[in-house]
Amino acid sequence: MSETKKSDTLGTDERVLEIAEEWLADSKKVALATVVATWGSAPRPVGSHLAVDEDARFVGSVSGGCIEGAVVHEALDAIAEDKARLIEFGVSNDQAWEVGLACGGTIKIYVEPVGA
Amino acid sequence: MKRLTLNSILKSRAHKQAVVRAVGLTSHKEVLIDPLADDCPEAFRDAAQAAMMSDKSGVHAIEGEDYFLNVFNPPLRLIIVGAVHIAQPLASMAQLAGYDLTIIDPRESFASPERFPDMAISHDWPDEAVKAFGPDHRTSIVTLTHDPKIDDPALQAALNSPCFYIGALGSNKTHKARLDRLREAGFTDEQMSRINGPVGLDIGAKCPAEIAISIMAQMTEALRKGTKS
């Protein structure tokens, strides 16, 4: 029988872990950020991933854009200290408006080094 | 996350197997769980199974600690049996909703690449084709031909699988006759109650696209609410 056709709707998110492994295979240090809880209107669902390598390359999304910069920063710290951390972000209505989100929300993100 | 864990998750995904990764938010302890395996750690079993079935990652209190359970489910899949007119809008809508698709119809003139461009097509006999596909808890199976020769073997294979949705096109009369045949083949009324027939939510659908909408709506309800209307 023929192969199942891949739907590409979720393509990017599904590729995040694969790309993280590609970076590791390339001897890069990598951290993974994962949305573990959301309150209010959060743009990305629980379980969404963002992978970051030691050169601050990143793939995936945990917020649809508004806090990605801060998360990449935390991820670089997690790589440098080789230590996981749990961080919480509030998206105020003002910020939310600027990045084009309909309303505010709060998200909790677990950031951890990958490896060993 | 250990690299070994990352590789195990990628491997499970490649094999279309569900896996749940638990990580303690204070201890940072991680456990990789196959929720259906015998060796699934007892403390995690119920929460991991519920998370897998509902496809919802989230935080659970386990052994006095908050654990984040990250569900890695295999992709949603839809098997359409019968490359009839309704299959065309149904296939398009299901792809938009994120399903991987296979269309099964032994009649090559129906299941042709011209009628179903860019879609996986099988011309094998439905019972074999459905079985070979390995339907799991993320698979939906819909029969559309009205032809017992094609629909019935597919429905039997569907009933023998853990798929989350089974739909069969046909009027109440057709469906009653179908259930009689399946009963004779040895299926109980309880088993057959998994079949949604006539297929789709009753929204008065007339044209093929509307019928496809009613099927997609019912399938979505089964997936997200675990109910059967």
Short mmCIF file of C-alpha atoms in Angstrom, two decimals, chain B residues 90-199:
data_model
loop_
_atom_site.label_atom_id
_atom_site.label_comp_id
_atom_site.label_asym_id
_atom_site.label_seq_id
_atom_site.Cartn_x
_atom_site.Cartn_y
_atom_site.Cartn_z
CA LEU B 90 -13.91 15.26 3.05
CA ALA B 91 -10.28 14.62 2.11
CA SER B 92 -9.60 18.34 1.61
CA MET B 93 -11.24 19.33 4.89
CA ALA B 94 -9.47 16.59 6.85
CA GLN B 95 -6.11 17.73 5.50
CA LEU B 96 -6.87 21.27 6.63
CA ALA B 97 -7.68 19.90 10.09
CA GLY B 98 -4.27 18.21 10.23
CA TYR B 99 -5.07 14.62 9.32
CA ASP B 100 -2.76 12.40 7.30
CA LEU B 101 -4.94 10.77 4.70
CA THR B 102 -5.29 7.47 2.94
CA ILE B 103 -8.02 6.69 0.44
CA ILE B 104 -8.85 3.04 -0.05
CA ASP B 105 -10.86 1.82 -3.01
CA PRO B 106 -10.13 -1.31 -5.02
CA ARG B 107 -11.87 0.29 -8.01
CA GLU B 108 -8.99 2.00 -9.75
CA SER B 109 -11.21 4.23 -11.87
CA PHE B 110 -12.69 5.75 -8.69
CA ALA B 111 -9.48 6.07 -6.69
CA SER B 112 -7.43 7.71 -9.41
CA PRO B 113 -4.68 10.31 -8.95
CA GLU B 114 -6.67 12.61 -11.25
CA ARG B 115 -9.64 12.61 -8.87
CA PHE B 116 -7.47 12.73 -5.73
CA PRO B 117 -4.31 14.63 -6.60
CA ASP B 118 -1.47 14.52 -4.05
CA MET B 119 -3.21 11.97 -1.87
CA ALA B 120 -2.13 8.52 -0.75
CA ILE B 121 -4.29 5.95 -2.52
CA SER B 122 -4.54 2.22 -1.93
CA HIS B 123 -6.25 -0.15 -4.35
CA ASP B 124 -5.93 -3.11 -1.97
CA TRP B 125 -8.98 -4.87 -0.63
CA PRO B 126 -10.28 -2.84 2.35
CA ASP B 127 -9.87 -5.41 5.15
CA GLU B 128 -6.21 -5.97 4.23
CA ALA B 129 -5.59 -2.30 3.49
CA VAL B 130 -7.11 -1.10 6.78
CA LYS B 131 -5.23 -3.73 8.78
CA ALA B 132 -1.93 -2.95 7.04
CA PHE B 133 -2.46 0.68 7.98
CA GLY B 134 -2.38 -0.23 11.71
CA PRO B 135 -5.22 2.01 12.96
CA ASP B 136 -4.51 3.39 16.47
CA HIS B 137 -6.25 5.70 18.98
CA ARG B 138 -5.46 8.65 16.68
CA THR B 139 -7.05 7.07 13.60
CA SER B 140 -10.50 7.67 12.16
CA ILE B 141 -12.16 5.39 9.59
CA VAL B 142 -15.04 6.40 7.36
CA THR B 143 -16.73 4.16 4.78
CA LEU B 144 -18.53 5.83 1.90
CA THR B 145 -19.28 3.29 -0.84
CA HIS B 146 -22.68 1.84 0.34
CA ASP B 147 -21.37 -1.36 -1.23
CA PRO B 148 -21.29 -4.16 1.38
CA LYS B 149 -18.50 -5.90 -0.55
CA ILE B 150 -16.23 -2.93 0.07
CA ASP B 151 -17.63 -1.28 3.23
CA ASP B 152 -18.23 -4.37 5.38
CA PRO B 153 -14.67 -5.75 5.43
CA ALA B 154 -13.40 -2.24 6.23
CA LEU B 155 -15.89 -1.88 9.09
CA GLN B 156 -14.91 -5.26 10.48
CA ALA B 157 -11.25 -4.25 10.46
CA ALA B 158 -12.21 -0.92 12.06
CA LEU B 159 -14.19 -2.62 14.84
CA ASN B 160 -11.19 -4.85 15.56
CA SER B 161 -8.97 -1.77 16.01
CA PRO B 162 -8.75 0.91 18.75
CA CYS B 163 -9.53 3.73 16.26
CA PHE B 164 -11.32 6.70 17.84
CA TYR B 165 -14.03 7.17 15.22
CA ILE B 166 -15.91 4.92 12.82
CA GLY B 167 -18.45 6.37 10.39
CA ALA B 168 -20.50 4.64 7.71
CA LEU B 169 -22.43 6.48 5.01
CA GLY B 170 -25.92 5.22 4.25
CA SER B 171 -29.57 5.75 5.20
CA ASN B 172 -31.16 4.34 8.34
CA LYS B 173 -32.40 1.41 6.26
CA THR B 174 -28.96 0.74 4.77
CA HIS B 175 -27.43 1.01 8.24
CA LYS B 176 -29.88 -1.45 9.77
CA ALA B 177 -29.12 -3.99 7.05
CA ARG B 178 -25.42 -3.38 7.62
CA LEU B 179 -25.73 -4.00 11.36
CA ASP B 180 -27.65 -7.23 10.65
CA ARG B 181 -24.79 -8.47 8.46
CA LEU B 182 -22.16 -7.52 11.04
CA ARG B 183 -24.19 -9.24 13.78
CA GLU B 184 -24.19 -12.38 11.68
CA ALA B 185 -20.43 -12.02 11.33
CA GLY B 186 -20.23 -12.22 15.13
CA PHE B 187 -20.13 -8.60 16.32
CA THR B 188 -22.17 -7.63 19.40
CA ASP B 189 -24.50 -4.64 19.58
CA GLU B 190 -22.11 -3.01 22.04
CA GLN B 191 -19.20 -3.35 19.62
CA MET B 192 -21.32 -2.07 16.72
CA SER B 193 -22.42 0.96 18.76
CA ARG B 194 -18.99 2.42 17.88
CA ILE B 195 -20.19 2.87 14.30
CA ASN B 196 -21.70 6.27 13.57
CA GLY B 197 -24.43 5.53 11.04
CA PRO B 198 -25.95 7.26 9.25
CA VAL B 199 -22.65 9.11 9.38
#
